[in-house]
């Protein structure tokens, strides 16, 4: 790939060469098409006929030939089988032998001549029939000459003879593809069948399978060639069967002595698998991993019979962790080292997951405290000599092994994450297993939680960068889980609740202020600090035995403090404000049971949002919520006072909206009246107009009509479209409401024919002055359009 030309010149040269090649290819294709057309023979004097398009073939010649040959071979096989089973008894011994020998010899000898003539596919089909005939010969020999011989034993011997014969036949005619695979497939049967014939149990059958797999492996490794992959695949299947047999026997063993036999089989499987991995390249990792698993089962099986299931898992884990040391053994090939280490890591991962399930049960068990808060009835810890102790040992061993891998394989993030999670799980659950005094266990878990949080704050620090980001995130998740568990457990007592909530809240506040920590860690710490402050406020209300609704004003103090400190919070301002908003929602939820208190809480929340909206960067985010909260507070207060007049709910909205619109028009004279005054006026005029049509009294129509007239006159004087149209429409609606009874009386007094006549006259008048009416309507639209 080293070229003295510069890259630009070389690219130009390559482009020119490609253009020339394309041009030459086009010329050759054109010449080829002309030559194909010129080869069509024409009769002398006969007119040229247009070429008839050839029919599309649905099957190629070779595929059709193969189908015919396969069908012929199948029919011959069926005929031979029928002859052997049905017509066999009509011939004597000599005749039977002569017929089978002649047919078999003909079927096996015919491919020689066929191959000489180049008929390879036909030779393959005839040879397949010949191989089937040898099987029928073996069956006939057993049925006639040796009926007293055990069928399984005879099948094992016949399989061995047939495998040898077919292999020799395949070597004599190497052009045939069927004999050698058939021989290899048949060669898998003699040893397992012989073991079954000898009354072998599962263990002896496993040895027979392993011996056959070893022969396949030897053939694949020592005689690499055309069929080595087939032999390797067959050996892999039998080796896996031997491995599963050994595992089943090892698990079923009832004593160390009974487990020695399966362990020996598993050790032999491990030796064979590692030997194959040593000699291969592409599959070295898979074979080495299988050998490592067999080693773990072989060494851990005898000890597992004397231990309970949780501690038996620890025994297997010890052997698996020892395999991790293969990464430091440089004399082993790379694939073998990776396979051994991956198998050990896989077993350790499974054991760690099982132990983590027990950790989850411990964490979820704390939720029983929520059934009766502050009752001082801490649930009893798990027994130390049961599954908990074994799970703790598994967690400690896997954590230490993961930390060792961090030092040995520094480029991988997974060992560090595993070390952080498993180490935290082991240390957090150790007090549950060791069963010390309740206060000491609680303090230890609190310390582990704070340590995990400190580790998260140190991730990707500005100086040194000692803790990778992945480890820091894992430590943060562990700290969050531990804080949740400890917080729930602290609800068992009043003093514990205030102490733990205050300590965790202060620690989170310190973490949020720790500038070298990453932003995500500081943000999470700030949100948790706000959350713990809100929980302390709730706990304070419960301690003072206030009604639940009156806990809400105390909780609102937290968002108020966050809003006051907003400019000083820096990068953690947004998560702190989000947590403060959640605390505000909690306060509203607490006050929902008492309407007057809810109105007070909504008003206070509006004050907090309004205070935050003073800052320009929070004006849009907090201004609208402030208005909505004030409006909701007003409505709740009115509902609590059993006020049903709609204007009492809408007039505050209209007043506030008109004030905002007036201020908007003062700052921006180009703002339209619909934007500035439309929402505020509609908030009162529309509901009141609807209420008028259902109100039988005279006061509301009078007041609404007067207000609509004032709005209409104000719109006309200020040339404002929204007040003019909204006020005018409302005034017309009120007027129609007042005139409706009289119109009904007049209509009842008039003759029935008069309304249609008047409608006809109106239509004639409009039609006669249609153009003038359109011009007047256009002038009215233009006049309204000139308004603002």
mmCIF file of C-alpha atoms in Angstrom, residues 303-540:
data_model
loop_
_atom_site.group_PDB
_atom_site.id
_atom_site.type_symbol
_atom_site.label_atom_id
_atom_site.label_comp_id
_atom_site.label_asym_id
_atom_site.label_seq_id
_atom_site.Cartn_x
_atom_site.Cartn_y
_atom_site.Cartn_z
ATOM 1 C CA UNK A 303 -17.341 -30.934 48.368
ATOM 2 C CA UNK A 304 -20.891 -29.971 47.364
ATOM 3 C CA UNK A 305 -22.249 -33.320 48.576
ATOM 4 C CA UNK A 306 -21.267 -32.486 52.172
ATOM 5 C CA UNK A 307 -22.625 -28.934 52.142
ATOM 6 C CA UNK A 308 -26.048 -27.350 52.082
ATOM 7 C CA UNK A 309 -27.084 -25.860 48.727
ATOM 8 C CA UNK A 310 -26.126 -22.246 49.598
ATOM 9 C CA UNK A 311 -22.650 -23.261 50.788
ATOM 10 C CA UNK A 312 -22.214 -25.716 47.908
ATOM 11 C CA UNK A 313 -22.563 -22.711 45.610
ATOM 12 C CA UNK A 314 -19.725 -21.067 47.523
ATOM 13 C CA UNK A 315 -17.559 -24.124 46.840
ATOM 14 C CA UNK A 316 -18.180 -23.902 43.111
ATOM 15 C CA UNK A 317 -17.501 -20.160 43.262
ATOM 16 C CA UNK A 318 -14.064 -20.651 44.829
ATOM 17 C CA UNK A 319 -13.030 -22.931 41.964
ATOM 18 C CA UNK A 320 -14.464 -20.537 39.375
ATOM 19 C CA UNK A 321 -12.621 -17.546 40.829
ATOM 20 C CA UNK A 322 -9.372 -19.500 40.664
ATOM 21 C CA UNK A 323 -9.845 -19.726 36.907
ATOM 22 C CA UNK A 324 -9.661 -15.944 36.672
ATOM 23 C CA UNK A 325 -5.953 -16.262 37.346
ATOM 24 C CA UNK A 326 -5.580 -17.645 33.813
ATOM 25 C CA UNK A 327 -5.373 -14.079 32.526
ATOM 26 C CA UNK A 328 -1.912 -13.828 34.095
ATOM 27 C CA UNK A 329 -0.602 -17.165 32.719
ATOM 28 C CA UNK A 330 1.228 -15.995 29.633
ATOM 29 C CA UNK A 331 2.299 -19.505 28.556
ATOM 30 C CA UNK A 332 -1.296 -20.286 27.575
ATOM 31 C CA UNK A 333 -2.576 -19.250 24.140
ATOM 32 C CA UNK A 334 -4.699 -16.135 24.075
ATOM 33 C CA UNK A 335 -7.927 -17.959 23.197
ATOM 34 C CA UNK A 336 -7.431 -20.478 26.009
ATOM 35 C CA UNK A 337 -6.810 -17.717 28.542
ATOM 36 C CA UNK A 338 -9.912 -15.804 27.478
ATOM 37 C CA UNK A 339 -12.066 -18.928 27.566
ATOM 38 C CA UNK A 340 -10.942 -19.931 31.054
ATOM 39 C CA UNK A 341 -11.380 -16.415 32.388
ATOM 40 C CA UNK A 342 -14.789 -15.969 30.758
ATOM 41 C CA UNK A 343 -16.035 -19.255 32.214
ATOM 42 C CA UNK A 344 -14.853 -18.284 35.686
ATOM 43 C CA UNK A 345 -16.413 -14.836 35.340
ATOM 44 C CA UNK A 346 -19.659 -16.371 34.102
ATOM 45 C CA UNK A 347 -19.969 -18.708 37.087
ATOM 46 C CA UNK A 348 -19.104 -15.844 39.439
ATOM 47 C CA UNK A 349 -21.701 -13.611 37.768
ATOM 48 C CA UNK A 350 -24.421 -16.229 38.203
ATOM 49 C CA UNK A 351 -23.540 -16.673 41.860
ATOM 50 C CA UNK A 352 -23.505 -12.906 42.358
ATOM 51 C CA UNK A 353 -26.939 -12.547 40.768
ATOM 52 C CA UNK A 354 -28.321 -15.247 43.073
ATOM 53 C CA UNK A 355 -26.802 -13.503 46.101
ATOM 54 C CA UNK A 356 -28.142 -10.134 44.898
ATOM 55 C CA UNK A 357 -31.635 -11.622 44.905
ATOM 56 C CA UNK A 358 -31.246 -12.177 48.640
ATOM 57 C CA UNK A 359 -30.062 -8.557 49.013
ATOM 58 C CA UNK A 360 -33.222 -7.388 47.257
ATOM 59 C CA UNK A 361 -35.351 -9.347 49.709
ATOM 60 C CA UNK A 362 -33.535 -7.645 52.593
ATOM 61 C CA UNK A 363 -34.181 -4.209 51.095
ATOM 62 C CA UNK A 364 -37.836 -4.940 50.387
ATOM 63 C CA UNK A 365 -38.300 -6.384 53.863
ATOM 64 C CA UNK A 366 -37.806 -2.887 55.243
ATOM 65 C CA UNK A 367 -41.098 -1.828 53.651
ATOM 66 C CA UNK A 368 -42.943 -3.580 56.482
ATOM 67 C CA UNK A 369 -42.123 -0.547 58.601
ATOM 68 C CA UNK A 370 -44.620 1.465 56.540
ATOM 69 C CA UNK A 371 -47.460 -0.628 57.920
ATOM 70 C CA UNK A 372 -47.136 1.151 61.278
ATOM 71 C CA UNK A 373 -44.830 4.167 61.362
ATOM 72 C CA UNK A 374 -43.132 5.153 64.633
ATOM 73 C CA UNK A 375 -44.138 1.924 66.357
ATOM 74 C CA UNK A 376 -40.555 0.872 67.296
ATOM 75 C CA UNK A 377 -41.081 -2.670 65.995
ATOM 76 C CA UNK A 378 -38.025 -3.196 63.821
ATOM 77 C CA UNK A 379 -38.324 -6.483 61.841
ATOM 78 C CA UNK A 380 -35.973 -9.205 63.026
ATOM 79 C CA UNK A 381 -32.874 -9.663 60.814
ATOM 80 C CA UNK A 382 -32.264 -12.840 58.835
ATOM 81 C CA UNK A 383 -30.447 -15.718 60.506
ATOM 82 C CA UNK A 384 -26.680 -15.585 60.069
ATOM 83 C CA UNK A 385 -26.171 -19.302 59.484
ATOM 84 C CA UNK A 386 -28.672 -19.615 56.635
ATOM 85 C CA UNK A 387 -28.726 -18.403 53.079
ATOM 86 C CA UNK A 388 -27.783 -14.933 54.218
ATOM 87 C CA UNK A 389 -24.324 -15.916 55.403
ATOM 88 C CA UNK A 390 -23.588 -17.823 52.195
ATOM 89 C CA UNK A 391 -24.846 -14.911 50.112
ATOM 90 C CA UNK A 392 -22.624 -12.545 52.083
ATOM 91 C CA UNK A 393 -19.567 -14.737 51.433
ATOM 92 C CA UNK A 394 -20.430 -14.879 47.712
ATOM 93 C CA UNK A 395 -20.749 -11.091 47.555
ATOM 94 C CA UNK A 396 -17.436 -10.552 49.338
ATOM 95 C CA UNK A 397 -15.552 -13.052 47.179
ATOM 96 C CA UNK A 398 -16.930 -11.703 43.913
ATOM 97 C CA UNK A 399 -16.280 -8.124 44.995
ATOM 98 C CA UNK A 400 -12.641 -8.910 45.839
ATOM 99 C CA UNK A 401 -12.208 -10.793 42.554
ATOM 100 C CA UNK A 402 -13.722 -7.883 40.614
ATOM 101 C CA UNK A 403 -11.368 -5.439 42.318
ATOM 102 C CA UNK A 404 -8.431 -7.713 41.440
ATOM 103 C CA UNK A 405 -9.558 -7.673 37.808
ATOM 104 C CA UNK A 406 -9.631 -3.879 37.934
ATOM 105 C CA UNK A 407 -5.922 -3.920 38.704
ATOM 106 C CA UNK A 408 -5.109 -6.668 36.199
ATOM 107 C CA UNK A 409 -7.299 -5.483 33.302
ATOM 108 C CA UNK A 410 -7.285 -1.686 33.655
ATOM 109 C CA UNK A 411 -8.919 -0.996 30.305
ATOM 110 C CA UNK A 412 -12.287 -2.577 31.165
ATOM 111 C CA UNK A 413 -15.069 -0.746 33.020
ATOM 112 C CA UNK A 414 -17.166 -3.818 33.935
ATOM 113 C CA UNK A 415 -14.912 -5.104 36.766
ATOM 114 C CA UNK A 416 -14.949 -1.709 38.469
ATOM 115 C CA UNK A 417 -18.728 -1.430 38.288
ATOM 116 C CA UNK A 418 -19.126 -4.981 39.604
ATOM 117 C CA UNK A 419 -16.676 -4.304 42.430
ATOM 118 C CA UNK A 420 -18.559 -1.172 43.500
ATOM 119 C CA UNK A 421 -22.027 -2.776 43.410
ATOM 120 C CA UNK A 422 -21.049 -6.093 44.996
ATOM 121 C CA UNK A 423 -18.875 -4.441 47.624
ATOM 122 C CA UNK A 424 -21.687 -2.115 48.637
ATOM 123 C CA UNK A 425 -24.175 -5.012 48.738
ATOM 124 C CA UNK A 426 -21.844 -7.067 50.947
ATOM 125 C CA UNK A 427 -21.106 -4.257 53.390
ATOM 126 C CA UNK A 428 -24.722 -3.075 53.517
ATOM 127 C CA UNK A 429 -26.131 -6.524 54.310
ATOM 128 C CA UNK A 430 -23.297 -7.627 56.614
ATOM 129 C CA UNK A 431 -25.040 -6.179 59.738
ATOM 130 C CA UNK A 432 -28.171 -8.177 58.890
ATOM 131 C CA UNK A 433 -26.134 -11.407 58.822
ATOM 132 C CA UNK A 434 -23.885 -10.665 61.784
ATOM 133 C CA UNK A 435 -26.893 -9.574 63.908
ATOM 134 C CA UNK A 436 -25.282 -6.939 66.159
ATOM 135 C CA UNK A 437 -27.218 -4.478 68.310
ATOM 136 C CA UNK A 438 -29.984 -2.731 66.291
ATOM 137 C CA UNK A 439 -28.457 0.706 66.703
ATOM 138 C CA UNK A 440 -25.006 -0.490 65.650
ATOM 139 C CA UNK A 441 -26.380 -2.263 62.558
ATOM 140 C CA UNK A 442 -28.335 0.835 61.588
ATOM 141 C CA UNK A 443 -25.282 3.062 62.019
ATOM 142 C CA UNK A 444 -23.145 0.695 59.931
ATOM 143 C CA UNK A 445 -25.642 0.736 57.063
ATOM 144 C CA UNK A 446 -25.842 4.513 57.243
ATOM 145 C CA UNK A 447 -22.054 4.744 57.074
ATOM 146 C CA UNK A 448 -21.922 2.426 54.036
ATOM 147 C CA UNK A 449 -24.540 4.570 52.298
ATOM 148 C CA UNK A 450 -22.566 7.764 52.952
ATOM 149 C CA UNK A 451 -19.382 6.087 51.724
ATOM 150 C CA UNK A 452 -21.066 5.096 48.469
ATOM 151 C CA UNK A 453 -22.267 8.668 47.994
ATOM 152 C CA UNK A 454 -18.751 9.997 48.623
ATOM 153 C CA UNK A 455 -17.386 7.569 46.014
ATOM 154 C CA UNK A 456 -19.935 8.852 43.508
ATOM 155 C CA UNK A 457 -18.859 12.443 44.186
ATOM 156 C CA UNK A 458 -15.228 11.514 43.523
ATOM 157 C CA UNK A 459 -15.923 10.085 40.063
ATOM 158 C CA UNK A 460 -14.201 11.952 37.249
ATOM 159 C CA UNK A 461 -12.884 14.460 39.769
ATOM 160 C CA UNK A 462 -10.869 17.380 38.493
ATOM 161 C CA UNK A 463 -7.695 16.208 40.195
ATOM 162 C CA UNK A 464 -6.465 12.727 39.436
ATOM 163 C CA UNK A 465 -9.650 11.206 38.025
ATOM 164 C CA UNK A 466 -9.167 8.192 40.291
ATOM 165 C CA UNK A 467 -12.748 6.903 40.001
ATOM 166 C CA UNK A 468 -14.081 6.153 36.481
ATOM 167 C CA UNK A 469 -17.457 7.541 35.497
ATOM 168 C CA UNK A 470 -19.071 4.107 35.304
ATOM 169 C CA UNK A 471 -17.971 3.262 38.831
ATOM 170 C CA UNK A 472 -19.262 6.615 40.044
ATOM 171 C CA UNK A 473 -22.678 6.057 38.496
ATOM 172 C CA UNK A 474 -22.864 2.567 40.030
ATOM 173 C CA UNK A 475 -21.860 3.985 43.418
ATOM 174 C CA UNK A 476 -24.539 6.681 43.097
ATOM 175 C CA UNK A 477 -27.191 4.059 42.383
ATOM 176 C CA UNK A 478 -26.041 2.056 45.405
ATOM 177 C CA UNK A 479 -26.095 5.155 47.587
ATOM 178 C CA UNK A 480 -29.618 5.944 46.415
ATOM 179 C CA UNK A 481 -30.812 2.406 47.186
ATOM 180 C CA UNK A 482 -29.129 2.458 50.587
ATOM 181 C CA UNK A 483 -30.554 5.871 51.429
ATOM 182 C CA UNK A 484 -34.047 4.681 50.555
ATOM 183 C CA UNK A 485 -33.699 1.554 52.676
ATOM 184 C CA UNK A 486 -32.232 3.418 55.661
ATOM 185 C CA UNK A 487 -34.853 6.150 55.377
ATOM 186 C CA UNK A 488 -37.703 3.649 55.411
ATOM 187 C CA UNK A 489 -36.145 1.838 58.366
ATOM 188 C CA UNK A 490 -35.767 5.149 60.217
ATOM 189 C CA UNK A 491 -39.537 5.606 60.168
ATOM 190 C CA UNK A 492 -39.726 2.995 62.891
ATOM 191 C CA UNK A 493 -38.906 5.621 65.549
ATOM 192 C CA UNK A 494 -39.298 9.375 65.934
ATOM 193 C CA UNK A 495 -35.728 10.109 66.944
ATOM 194 C CA UNK A 496 -34.349 7.896 64.187
ATOM 195 C CA UNK A 497 -36.533 9.632 61.619
ATOM 196 C CA UNK A 498 -35.326 13.124 62.432
ATOM 197 C CA UNK A 499 -31.722 12.041 62.908
ATOM 198 C CA UNK A 500 -31.439 10.059 59.677
ATOM 199 C CA UNK A 501 -33.371 12.550 57.553
ATOM 200 C CA UNK A 502 -31.315 15.440 58.888
ATOM 201 C CA UNK A 503 -28.010 13.614 58.439
ATOM 202 C CA UNK A 504 -28.771 12.438 54.900
ATOM 203 C CA UNK A 505 -30.159 15.829 53.927
ATOM 204 C CA UNK A 506 -27.061 17.597 55.236
ATOM 205 C CA UNK A 507 -24.787 15.109 53.465
ATOM 206 C CA UNK A 508 -26.657 15.694 50.207
ATOM 207 C CA UNK A 509 -26.372 19.457 50.662
ATOM 208 C CA UNK A 510 -22.618 19.121 51.179
ATOM 209 C CA UNK A 511 -22.395 16.917 48.089
ATOM 210 C CA UNK A 512 -24.295 19.484 46.035
ATOM 211 C CA UNK A 513 -21.801 22.145 47.113
ATOM 212 C CA UNK A 514 -18.736 19.958 46.369
ATOM 213 C CA UNK A 515 -17.435 21.667 43.232
ATOM 214 C CA UNK A 516 -14.886 19.022 42.059
ATOM 215 C CA UNK A 517 -17.711 16.480 41.740
ATOM 216 C CA UNK A 518 -19.366 15.933 38.333
ATOM 217 C CA UNK A 519 -22.457 17.960 37.554
ATOM 218 C CA UNK A 520 -24.782 14.958 37.481
ATOM 219 C CA UNK A 521 -23.695 13.909 40.971
ATOM 220 C CA UNK A 522 -24.119 17.419 42.385
ATOM 221 C CA UNK A 523 -27.531 17.751 40.716
ATOM 222 C CA UNK A 524 -28.779 14.501 42.203
ATOM 223 C CA UNK A 525 -27.449 15.471 45.635
ATOM 224 C CA UNK A 526 -29.219 18.839 45.433
ATOM 225 C CA UNK A 527 -32.543 17.232 44.525
ATOM 226 C CA UNK A 528 -32.208 14.745 47.391
ATOM 227 C CA UNK A 529 -31.335 17.530 49.828
ATOM 228 C CA UNK A 530 -34.553 19.365 48.923
ATOM 229 C CA UNK A 531 -36.521 16.123 49.207
ATOM 230 C CA UNK A 532 -35.170 15.339 52.657
ATOM 231 C CA UNK A 533 -35.960 18.897 53.791
ATOM 232 C CA UNK A 534 -39.567 18.402 52.681
ATOM 233 C CA UNK A 535 -39.736 15.062 54.493
ATOM 234 C CA UNK A 536 -38.419 16.718 57.653
ATOM 235 C CA UNK A 537 -41.192 19.294 57.395
ATOM 236 C CA UNK A 538 -43.769 16.495 57.102
ATOM 237 C CA UNK A 539 -42.230 14.690 60.071
ATOM 238 C CA UNK A 540 -42.326 17.914 62.091
#
